[in-house]
DNA sequence: AATGAAATCATTATCCA
DNA sequence: TGGATAATGATTTCATT
């Protein structure tokens, strides 16, 4: 759990720019830099902060396509799929989900050939459905403090 | 485009830990820290690096549920939806996609009541399908250099 | 891209509420 | 327990080569 308002502010700042210095964060939230350092370290140790990642434009790395691929896994094929998917570099996110489909993946691909090769790899584990991503409407929004009424 | 191998190394390091100092990155890739600073700045300016985000555990912020919600938008309702979805704090990612559904969203929610409220908000824009996320199989994997054979 | 000087930052220890 | 302050060492920034 998050201790107080100041930690919420620190979390928001780090979600917006993880490369802010602790001194700069301190200035914005009204704390000294050692105090900020200690608060951040504690939240890292507690697992509140899981890590810090640079956000890369996939087109700049030569990846033309981004797609969502769902998988309705064949009977008995879930476990082997869960093993092998960790090795697929195209897959940047993979979730187990409820519903008719069991798996949903976010995939980054060089081109349509690459998409075809990828489908070939996963089709032996289940029935796939592919959605090409056309545009980003909301991207990587920060998790914020709960301000809604609780029931 | 990415200039050389060293920039790929820098990108990989920043995806794994965006809070590494430039001096530390320099040590690992064999450059001085001003050289690293300049390379990173150039990649930021070119839009190769879009930003740096702390990764927060949604359970630690009191959000019990994560879900995928797809939307088959009603005729004429896409534009108003695209406007309003930017204001929905629950939505951390939203894509326009090809296929029967037009929209796919990644949503973070406090509890099942919150999910119900969220569905109520979006259901006027189209037909929804909700998948609760059960677990993460692959999370936030780094985009890597292309090593596969090109055709 | 490296180097060196100056400013800023991180870290540690100590003290205080 | 949590934070401020001060000292030291590391880092960043800027100018120069």
mmCIF file of C-alpha atoms (C1' of nucleotides) in Angstrom:
data_model
loop_
_atom_site.group_PDB
_atom_site.id
_atom_site.type_symbol
_atom_site.label_atom_id
_atom_site.label_comp_id
_atom_site.label_asym_id
_atom_site.label_seq_id
_atom_site.Cartn_x
_atom_site.Cartn_y
_atom_site.Cartn_z
ATOM 1 C CA UNK A 1 0.000 0.000 0.000
ATOM 2 C CA UNK A 2 1.073 3.562 -0.547
ATOM 3 C CA UNK A 3 1.887 5.391 2.662
ATOM 4 C CA UNK A 4 0.768 8.935 1.955
ATOM 5 C CA UNK A 5 0.101 11.642 -0.579
ATOM 6 C CA UNK A 6 3.792 12.352 -1.037
ATOM 7 C CA UNK A 7 4.481 8.800 -2.162
ATOM 8 C CA UNK A 8 1.605 9.076 -4.611
ATOM 9 C CA UNK A 9 3.208 12.216 -6.005
ATOM 10 C CA UNK A 10 6.559 10.479 -6.302
ATOM 11 C CA UNK A 11 4.939 7.538 -8.086
ATOM 12 C CA UNK A 12 3.171 9.844 -10.509
ATOM 13 C CA UNK A 13 6.379 11.706 -11.293
ATOM 14 C CA UNK A 14 8.309 8.485 -11.830
ATOM 15 C CA UNK A 15 5.598 7.145 -14.120
ATOM 16 C CA UNK A 16 5.816 10.328 -16.187
ATOM 17 C CA UNK A 17 9.611 10.485 -16.243
ATOM 18 C CA UNK A 18 11.589 7.732 -14.588
ATOM 19 C CA UNK A 19 14.856 9.525 -15.215
ATOM 20 C CA UNK A 20 14.140 12.488 -12.970
ATOM 21 C CA UNK A 21 16.865 12.904 -10.368
ATOM 22 C CA UNK A 22 15.921 12.336 -6.753
ATOM 23 C CA UNK A 23 16.915 15.934 -6.065
ATOM 24 C CA UNK A 24 14.465 17.193 -8.687
ATOM 25 C CA UNK A 25 11.701 14.963 -7.336
ATOM 26 C CA UNK A 26 12.476 16.301 -3.883
ATOM 27 C CA UNK A 27 12.087 19.860 -5.093
ATOM 28 C CA UNK A 28 8.698 19.112 -6.585
ATOM 29 C CA UNK A 29 7.283 17.259 -3.589
ATOM 30 C CA UNK A 30 8.961 19.326 -0.890
ATOM 31 C CA UNK A 31 11.454 16.811 0.507
ATOM 32 C CA UNK A 32 15.222 16.553 0.733
ATOM 33 C CA UNK A 33 16.917 14.224 -1.713
ATOM 34 C CA UNK A 34 17.915 11.609 0.897
ATOM 35 C CA UNK A 35 14.290 11.443 1.972
ATOM 36 C CA UNK A 36 13.211 10.847 -1.627
ATOM 37 C CA UNK A 37 15.921 8.216 -2.096
ATOM 38 C CA UNK A 38 14.725 6.342 0.951
ATOM 39 C CA UNK A 39 11.066 6.468 -0.025
ATOM 40 C CA UNK A 40 11.806 5.214 -3.533
ATOM 41 C CA UNK A 41 14.038 2.434 -2.256
ATOM 42 C CA UNK A 42 11.325 1.316 0.142
ATOM 43 C CA UNK A 43 8.720 1.228 -2.615
ATOM 44 C CA UNK A 44 11.112 -0.769 -4.787
ATOM 45 C CA UNK A 45 11.742 -3.238 -1.971
ATOM 46 C CA UNK A 46 8.010 -3.613 -1.326
ATOM 47 C CA UNK A 47 7.394 -4.300 -5.005
ATOM 48 C CA UNK A 48 5.215 -1.219 -5.461
ATOM 49 C CA UNK A 49 7.711 -0.097 -8.094
ATOM 50 C CA UNK A 50 8.525 -3.070 -10.301
ATOM 51 C CA UNK A 51 11.057 -1.350 -12.533
ATOM 52 C CA UNK A 52 11.849 1.493 -14.869
ATOM 53 C CA UNK A 53 11.637 1.123 -18.633
ATOM 54 C CA UNK A 54 12.470 3.316 -21.572
ATOM 55 C CA UNK A 55 9.631 3.498 -24.057
ATOM 56 C CA UNK A 56 10.882 2.801 -27.574
ATOM 57 C CA UNK A 57 9.095 3.655 -30.811
ATOM 58 C CA UNK A 58 8.741 0.298 -32.549
ATOM 59 C CA UNK A 59 8.789 1.925 -35.988
ATOM 60 C CA UNK A 60 12.169 3.442 -35.217
ATOM 61 C CA UNK A 61 13.489 -0.065 -34.599
ATOM 62 C CA UNK A 62 12.238 -1.184 -37.998
ATOM 63 C CA UNK A 63 9.065 -2.877 -36.783
ATOM 64 C CA UNK A 64 6.246 -1.921 -39.129
ATOM 65 C CA UNK A 65 3.457 -3.830 -37.431
ATOM 66 C CA UNK A 66 1.971 -4.106 -34.020
ATOM 67 C CA UNK A 67 -0.796 -6.628 -33.481
ATOM 68 C CA UNK A 68 -3.022 -8.234 -30.913
ATOM 69 C CA UNK A 69 -3.203 -11.998 -31.236
ATOM 70 C CA UNK A 70 -5.623 -14.058 -29.163
ATOM 71 C CA UNK A 71 -5.335 -17.771 -28.716
ATOM 72 C CA UNK A 72 -8.025 -20.319 -27.942
ATOM 73 C CA UNK A 73 -5.719 -23.008 -26.702
ATOM 74 C CA UNK A 74 -6.203 -26.632 -27.755
ATOM 75 C CA UNK A 75 -6.850 -29.134 -24.984
ATOM 76 C CA UNK A 76 -3.609 -30.032 -23.223
ATOM 77 C CA UNK A 77 -1.576 -27.425 -25.111
ATOM 78 C CA UNK A 78 -1.639 -24.622 -22.548
ATOM 79 C CA UNK A 79 1.375 -25.676 -20.526
ATOM 80 C CA UNK A 80 3.715 -26.167 -23.484
ATOM 81 C CA UNK A 81 2.521 -22.872 -24.910
ATOM 82 C CA UNK A 82 3.255 -21.009 -21.674
ATOM 83 C CA UNK A 83 6.771 -22.410 -21.775
ATOM 84 C CA UNK A 84 7.516 -21.567 -25.373
ATOM 85 C CA UNK A 85 5.935 -18.113 -25.510
ATOM 86 C CA UNK A 86 8.588 -16.763 -23.184
ATOM 87 C CA UNK A 87 11.078 -17.402 -25.939
ATOM 88 C CA UNK A 88 9.146 -15.541 -28.637
ATOM 89 C CA UNK A 89 10.860 -12.189 -28.972
ATOM 90 C CA UNK A 90 7.932 -10.748 -30.934
ATOM 91 C CA UNK A 91 5.689 -11.017 -27.879
ATOM 92 C CA UNK A 92 6.059 -7.946 -25.687
ATOM 93 C CA UNK A 93 3.055 -8.773 -23.487
ATOM 94 C CA UNK A 94 1.148 -11.982 -22.921
ATOM 95 C CA UNK A 95 -1.746 -12.504 -20.513
ATOM 96 C CA UNK A 96 -3.899 -15.424 -19.494
ATOM 97 C CA UNK A 97 -7.485 -14.237 -19.638
ATOM 98 C CA UNK A 98 -11.008 -15.391 -18.922
ATOM 99 C CA UNK A 99 -13.435 -15.923 -21.788
ATOM 100 C CA UNK A 100 -13.543 -17.992 -24.937
ATOM 101 C CA UNK A 101 -9.941 -17.137 -25.725
ATOM 102 C CA UNK A 102 -7.400 -18.129 -23.067
ATOM 103 C CA UNK A 103 -4.436 -16.057 -24.128
ATOM 104 C CA UNK A 104 -3.977 -12.557 -25.452
ATOM 105 C CA UNK A 105 -0.664 -11.272 -26.766
ATOM 106 C CA UNK A 106 0.697 -7.951 -27.885
ATOM 107 C CA UNK A 107 3.133 -8.565 -30.691
ATOM 108 C CA UNK A 108 5.676 -6.366 -32.477
ATOM 109 C CA UNK A 109 6.639 -7.423 -35.989
ATOM 110 C CA UNK A 110 8.961 -6.357 -38.761
ATOM 111 C CA UNK A 111 6.493 -6.866 -41.590
ATOM 112 C CA UNK A 112 3.664 -9.017 -42.855
ATOM 113 C CA UNK A 113 5.986 -11.917 -43.544
ATOM 114 C CA UNK A 114 7.025 -11.803 -39.957
ATOM 115 C CA UNK A 115 3.375 -11.833 -38.883
ATOM 116 C CA UNK A 116 2.783 -14.898 -41.023
ATOM 117 C CA UNK A 117 5.781 -16.673 -39.511
ATOM 118 C CA UNK A 118 4.569 -15.805 -36.058
ATOM 119 C CA UNK A 119 1.071 -17.160 -36.689
ATOM 120 C CA UNK A 120 2.670 -20.345 -38.030
ATOM 121 C CA UNK A 121 4.541 -20.734 -34.759
ATOM 122 C CA UNK A 122 1.531 -20.352 -32.477
ATOM 123 C CA UNK A 123 -1.168 -22.000 -34.569
ATOM 124 C CA UNK A 124 -0.108 -25.454 -33.390
ATOM 125 C CA UNK A 125 -1.114 -24.484 -29.837
ATOM 126 C CA UNK A 126 -4.601 -23.230 -30.591
ATOM 127 C CA UNK A 127 -6.953 -21.217 -32.700
ATOM 128 C CA UNK A 128 -5.711 -17.697 -33.305
ATOM 129 C CA UNK A 129 -7.372 -14.380 -34.038
ATOM 130 C CA UNK A 130 -5.258 -11.481 -35.205
ATOM 131 C CA UNK A 131 -6.006 -7.774 -34.933
ATOM 132 C CA UNK A 132 -3.612 -5.298 -36.492
ATOM 133 C CA UNK A 133 -3.173 -2.199 -34.371
ATOM 134 C CA UNK A 134 -4.047 0.866 -36.450
ATOM 135 C CA UNK A 135 -3.347 3.597 -33.931
ATOM 136 C CA UNK A 136 -2.849 4.396 -30.290
ATOM 137 C CA UNK A 137 -5.728 6.223 -28.651
ATOM 138 C CA UNK A 138 -4.400 6.045 -25.090
ATOM 139 C CA UNK A 139 -0.857 4.923 -24.425
ATOM 140 C CA UNK A 140 0.827 3.958 -21.207
ATOM 141 C CA UNK A 141 -1.351 6.076 -18.948
ATOM 142 C CA UNK A 142 -0.213 6.478 -15.363
ATOM 143 C CA UNK A 143 -1.957 4.634 -12.559
ATOM 144 C CA UNK A 144 -3.386 7.283 -10.295
ATOM 145 C CA UNK A 145 -4.694 7.643 -6.808
ATOM 146 C CA UNK A 146 -8.233 6.493 -6.171
ATOM 147 C CA UNK A 147 -10.470 9.528 -6.160
ATOM 148 C CA UNK A 148 -13.812 7.895 -6.863
ATOM 149 C CA UNK A 149 -16.434 7.218 -4.227
ATOM 150 C CA UNK A 150 -16.111 3.783 -2.663
ATOM 151 C CA UNK A 151 -19.295 1.825 -2.068
ATOM 152 C CA UNK B 1 16.691 4.456 -37.348
ATOM 153 C CA UNK B 2 19.301 3.211 -34.906
ATOM 154 C CA UNK B 3 22.804 4.258 -35.868
ATOM 155 C CA UNK B 4 24.945 1.350 -34.680
ATOM 156 C CA UNK B 5 25.373 -1.536 -32.304
ATOM 157 C CA UNK B 6 26.260 0.749 -29.431
ATOM 158 C CA UNK B 7 22.941 2.561 -29.664
ATOM 159 C CA UNK B 8 21.161 -0.788 -29.661
ATOM 160 C CA UNK B 9 23.030 -1.681 -26.490
ATOM 161 C CA UNK B 10 22.075 1.640 -24.915
ATOM 162 C CA UNK B 11 18.422 1.108 -25.868
ATOM 163 C CA UNK B 12 18.430 -2.371 -24.385
ATOM 164 C CA UNK B 13 19.961 -1.138 -21.127
ATOM 165 C CA UNK B 14 17.461 1.709 -20.858
ATOM 166 C CA UNK B 15 14.555 -0.644 -21.484
ATOM 167 C CA UNK B 16 15.800 -2.901 -18.690
ATOM 168 C CA UNK B 17 16.534 -0.075 -16.254
ATOM 169 C CA UNK B 18 15.745 3.473 -17.271
ATOM 170 C CA UNK B 19 17.339 4.877 -14.135
ATOM 171 C CA UNK B 20 20.866 3.762 -14.927
ATOM 172 C CA UNK B 21 23.241 6.722 -14.886
ATOM 173 C CA UNK B 22 24.852 7.724 -18.145
ATOM 174 C CA UNK B 23 28.211 7.026 -16.551
ATOM 175 C CA UNK B 24 27.173 3.454 -15.750
ATOM 176 C CA UNK B 25 25.812 2.953 -19.266
ATOM 177 C CA UNK B 26 29.081 4.321 -20.584
ATOM 178 C CA UNK B 27 31.038 1.782 -18.577
ATOM 179 C CA UNK B 28 28.975 -1.070 -19.973
ATOM 180 C CA UNK B 29 29.110 -0.029 -23.603
ATOM 181 C CA UNK B 30 32.641 1.363 -23.576
ATOM 182 C CA UNK B 31 31.984 5.081 -23.982
ATOM 183 C CA UNK B 32 32.542 8.196 -21.920
ATOM 184 C CA UNK B 33 29.507 9.589 -20.133
ATOM 185 C CA UNK B 34 29.229 12.732 -22.289
ATOM 186 C CA UNK B 35 29.153 10.503 -25.367
ATOM 187 C CA UNK B 36 26.333 8.473 -23.842
ATOM 188 C CA UNK B 37 24.446 11.625 -22.893
ATOM 189 C CA UNK B 38 24.646 12.916 -26.429
ATOM 190 C CA UNK B 39 23.551 9.642 -28.005
ATOM 191 C CA UNK B 40 20.572 9.379 -25.678
ATOM 192 C CA UNK B 41 19.575 12.980 -26.290
ATOM 193 C CA UNK B 42 19.728 12.425 -30.027
ATOM 194 C CA UNK B 43 17.514 9.342 -29.780
ATOM 195 C CA UNK B 44 15.057 11.275 -27.636
ATOM 196 C CA UNK B 45 14.967 14.116 -30.147
ATOM 197 C CA UNK B 46 14.431 11.695 -33.033
ATOM 198 C CA UNK B 47 11.557 10.062 -31.165
ATOM 199 C CA UNK B 48 13.286 6.683 -30.979
ATOM 200 C CA UNK B 49 12.987 6.976 -27.211
ATOM 201 C CA UNK B 50 9.482 8.180 -26.392
ATOM 202 C CA UNK B 51 9.905 8.392 -22.636
ATOM 203 C CA UNK B 52 10.812 6.645 -19.411
ATOM 204 C CA UNK B 53 8.194 5.155 -17.134
ATOM 205 C CA UNK B 54 8.251 3.551 -13.737
ATOM 206 C CA UNK B 55 6.375 0.280 -13.691
ATOM 207 C CA UNK B 56 3.892 0.187 -10.831
ATOM 208 C CA UNK B 57 2.265 -2.919 -9.353
ATOM 209 C CA UNK B 58 -1.460 -2.229 -9.731
ATOM 210 C CA UNK B 59 -2.297 -4.367 -6.705
ATOM 211 C CA UNK B 60 -0.072 -2.190 -4.564
ATOM 212 C CA UNK B 61 -2.144 0.795 -5.583
ATOM 213 C CA UNK B 62 -5.317 -0.967 -4.485
ATOM 214 C CA UNK B 63 -6.445 -2.087 -7.922
ATOM 215 C CA UNK B 64 -7.626 -5.660 -7.654
ATOM 216 C CA UNK B 65 -8.554 -6.206 -11.278
ATOM 217 C CA UNK B 66 -6.942 -5.852 -14.629
ATOM 218 C CA UNK B 67 -9.064 -6.524 -17.690
ATOM 219 C CA UNK B 68 -9.128 -6.427 -21.463
ATOM 220 C CA UNK B 69 -12.265 -4.830 -22.851
ATOM 221 C CA UNK B 70 -12.991 -4.854 -26.577
ATOM 222 C CA UNK B 71 -15.557 -2.619 -28.191
ATOM 223 C CA UNK B 72 -17.523 -3.130 -31.397
ATOM 224 C CA UNK B 73 -18.425 0.483 -31.891
ATOM 225 C CA UNK B 74 -21.950 1.481 -32.930
ATOM 226 C CA UNK B 75 -22.295 3.314 -36.212
ATOM 227 C CA UNK B 76 -21.351 6.961 -35.802
ATOM 228 C CA UNK B 77 -20.138 6.503 -32.236
ATOM 229 C CA UNK B 78 -16.412 6.102 -32.892
ATOM 230 C CA UNK B 79 -15.451 9.747 -32.841
ATOM 231 C CA UNK B 80 -17.227 10.619 -29.592
ATOM 232 C CA UNK B 81 -15.763 7.496 -28.034
ATOM 233 C CA UNK B 82 -12.215 8.427 -29.050
ATOM 234 C CA UNK B 83 -12.748 11.799 -27.406
ATOM 235 C CA UNK B 84 -14.147 10.514 -24.149
ATOM 236 C CA UNK B 85 -11.860 7.522 -23.636
ATOM 237 C CA UNK B 86 -8.908 9.841 -23.073
ATOM 238 C CA UNK B 87 -10.668 10.984 -19.917
ATOM 239 C CA UNK B 88 -11.210 7.493 -18.514
ATOM 240 C CA UNK B 89 -8.526 7.018 -15.891
ATOM 241 C CA UNK B 90 -9.125 3.262 -15.763
ATOM 242 C CA UNK B 91 -7.865 2.869 -19.326
ATOM 243 C CA UNK B 92 -4.098 2.515 -19.366
ATOM 244 C CA UNK B 93 -3.918 1.494 -23.024
ATOM 245 C CA UNK B 94 -6.387 1.840 -25.868
ATOM 246 C CA UNK B 95 -5.834 0.822 -29.489
ATOM 247 C CA UNK B 96 -7.843 1.026 -32.674
ATOM 248 C CA UNK B 97 -7.645 -2.398 -34.292
ATOM 249 C CA UNK B 98 -8.725 -4.247 -37.396
ATOM 250 C CA UNK B 99 -11.323 -6.995 -37.129
ATOM 251 C CA UNK B 100 -14.849 -7.336 -35.873
ATOM 252 C CA UNK B 101 -14.038 -5.279 -32.795
ATOM 253 C CA UNK B 102 -12.736 -1.777 -33.462
ATOM 254 C CA UNK B 103 -11.265 -0.934 -30.092
ATOM 255 C CA UNK B 104 -9.274 -2.848 -27.503
ATOM 256 C CA UNK B 105 -8.523 -1.445 -24.061
ATOM 257 C CA UNK B 106 -6.380 -2.480 -21.148
ATOM 258 C CA UNK B 107 -8.143 -1.435 -17.981
ATOM 259 C CA UNK B 108 -7.091 -1.275 -14.321
ATOM 260 C CA UNK B 109 -9.879 -1.413 -11.764
ATOM 261 C CA UNK B 110 -10.340 -1.255 -8.030
ATOM 262 C CA UNK B 111 -12.898 -4.043 -7.797
ATOM 263 C CA UNK B 112 -15.833 -5.666 -9.525
ATOM 264 C CA UNK B 113 -18.095 -2.698 -8.808
ATOM 265 C CA UNK B 114 -15.614 -0.536 -10.587
ATOM 266 C CA UNK B 115 -15.644 -2.894 -13.547
ATOM 267 C CA UNK B 116 -19.412 -2.694 -13.682
ATOM 268 C CA UNK B 117 -19.322 1.095 -13.588
ATOM 269 C CA UNK B 118 -16.746 1.108 -16.345
ATOM 270 C CA UNK B 119 -18.816 -1.172 -18.589
ATOM 271 C CA UNK B 120 -21.794 1.109 -17.984
ATOM 272 C CA UNK B 121 -19.767 4.035 -19.221
ATOM 273 C CA UNK B 122 -18.595 2.432 -22.463
ATOM 274 C CA UNK B 123 -21.641 0.352 -23.345
ATOM 275 C CA UNK B 124 -23.405 3.343 -24.890
ATOM 276 C CA UNK B 125 -20.671 3.502 -27.521
ATOM 277 C CA UNK B 126 -20.772 -0.099 -28.653
ATOM 278 C CA UNK B 127 -20.935 -3.766 -27.838
ATOM 279 C CA UNK B 128 -18.362 -4.785 -25.258
ATOM 280 C CA UNK B 129 -16.525 -7.989 -24.455
ATOM 281 C CA UNK B 130 -14.637 -8.267 -21.203
ATOM 282 C CA UNK B 131 -11.748 -10.569 -20.351
ATOM 283 C CA UNK B 132 -10.357 -10.557 -16.845
ATOM 284 C CA UNK B 133 -6.598 -10.913 -16.779
ATOM 285 C CA UNK B 134 -5.645 -13.931 -14.674
ATOM 286 C CA UNK B 135 -1.891 -13.733 -14.860
ATOM 287 C CA UNK B 136 1.058 -12.296 -16.725
ATOM 288 C CA UNK B 137 2.959 -14.755 -18.865
ATOM 289 C CA UNK B 138 5.222 -12.213 -20.561
ATOM 290 C CA UNK B 139 5.390 -8.664 -19.310
ATOM 291 C CA UNK B 140 6.915 -5.596 -20.876
ATOM 292 C CA UNK B 141 9.543 -7.409 -22.880
ATOM 293 C CA UNK B 142 12.251 -5.305 -24.481
ATOM 294 C CA UNK B 143 12.228 -4.606 -28.197
ATOM 295 C CA UNK B 144 15.402 -6.089 -29.564
ATOM 296 C CA UNK B 145 17.579 -5.869 -32.602
ATOM 297 C CA UNK B 146 16.492 -7.770 -35.673
ATOM 298 C CA UNK B 147 18.460 -10.995 -35.852
ATOM 299 C CA UNK B 148 16.178 -13.036 -38.071
ATOM 300 C CA UNK B 149 16.785 -13.658 -41.749
ATOM 301 C CA UNK B 150 15.124 -11.074 -43.978
ATOM 302 C CA UNK B 151 13.384 -12.305 -47.127
ATOM 303 C "C1'" DA C 1 34.265 11.252 -29.004
ATOM 304 C "C1'" DA C 2 37.582 12.242 -25.120
ATOM 305 C "C1'" DT C 3 39.169 15.294 -21.582
ATOM 306 C "C1'" DG C 4 39.055 18.513 -17.702
ATOM 307 C "C1'" DA C 5 36.672 22.114 -14.787
ATOM 308 C "C1'" DA C 6 32.579 23.557 -12.506
ATOM 309 C "C1'" DA C 7 27.993 22.575 -11.010
ATOM 310 C "C1'" DT C 8 24.840 19.240 -9.576
ATOM 311 C "C1'" DC C 9 23.627 14.958 -7.572
ATOM 312 C "C1'" DA C 10 23.858 10.648 -4.630
ATOM 313 C "C1'" DT C 11 25.308 8.602 -0.501
ATOM 314 C "C1'" DT C 12 26.483 8.227 4.085
ATOM 315 C "C1'" DA C 13 26.633 9.618 8.729
ATOM 316 C "C1'" DT C 14 24.890 12.340 12.302
ATOM 317 C "C1'" DC C 15 21.442 14.813 14.618
ATOM 318 C "C1'" DC C 16 16.645 16.188 15.503
ATOM 319 C "C1'" DA C 17 11.486 15.914 16.111
ATOM 320 C "C1'" DT D 1 10.219 6.253 12.442
ATOM 321 C "C1'" DG D 2 11.058 9.773 9.155
ATOM 322 C "C1'" DG D 3 13.360 13.789 7.818
ATOM 323 C "C1'" DA D 4 17.076 17.601 7.634
ATOM 324 C "C1'" DT D 5 21.741 18.817 7.214
ATOM 325 C "C1'" DA D 6 26.545 18.488 6.027
ATOM 326 C "C1'" DA D 7 30.572 16.100 3.981
ATOM 327 C "C1'" DT D 8 32.350 13.200 0.476
ATOM 328 C "C1'" DG D 9 32.478 10.921 -3.744
ATOM 329 C "C1'" DA D 10 30.155 10.285 -8.188
ATOM 330 C "C1'" DT D 11 27.842 12.247 -12.017
ATOM 331 C "C1'" DT D 12 26.393 15.646 -15.265
ATOM 332 C "C1'" DT D 13 27.309 19.567 -18.074
ATOM 333 C "C1'" DC D 14 29.936 22.520 -20.774
ATOM 334 C "C1'" DA D 15 33.911 24.042 -23.203
ATOM 335 C "C1'" DT D 16 37.872 22.651 -25.587
ATOM 336 C "C1'" DT D 17 40.602 19.711 -28.429
#
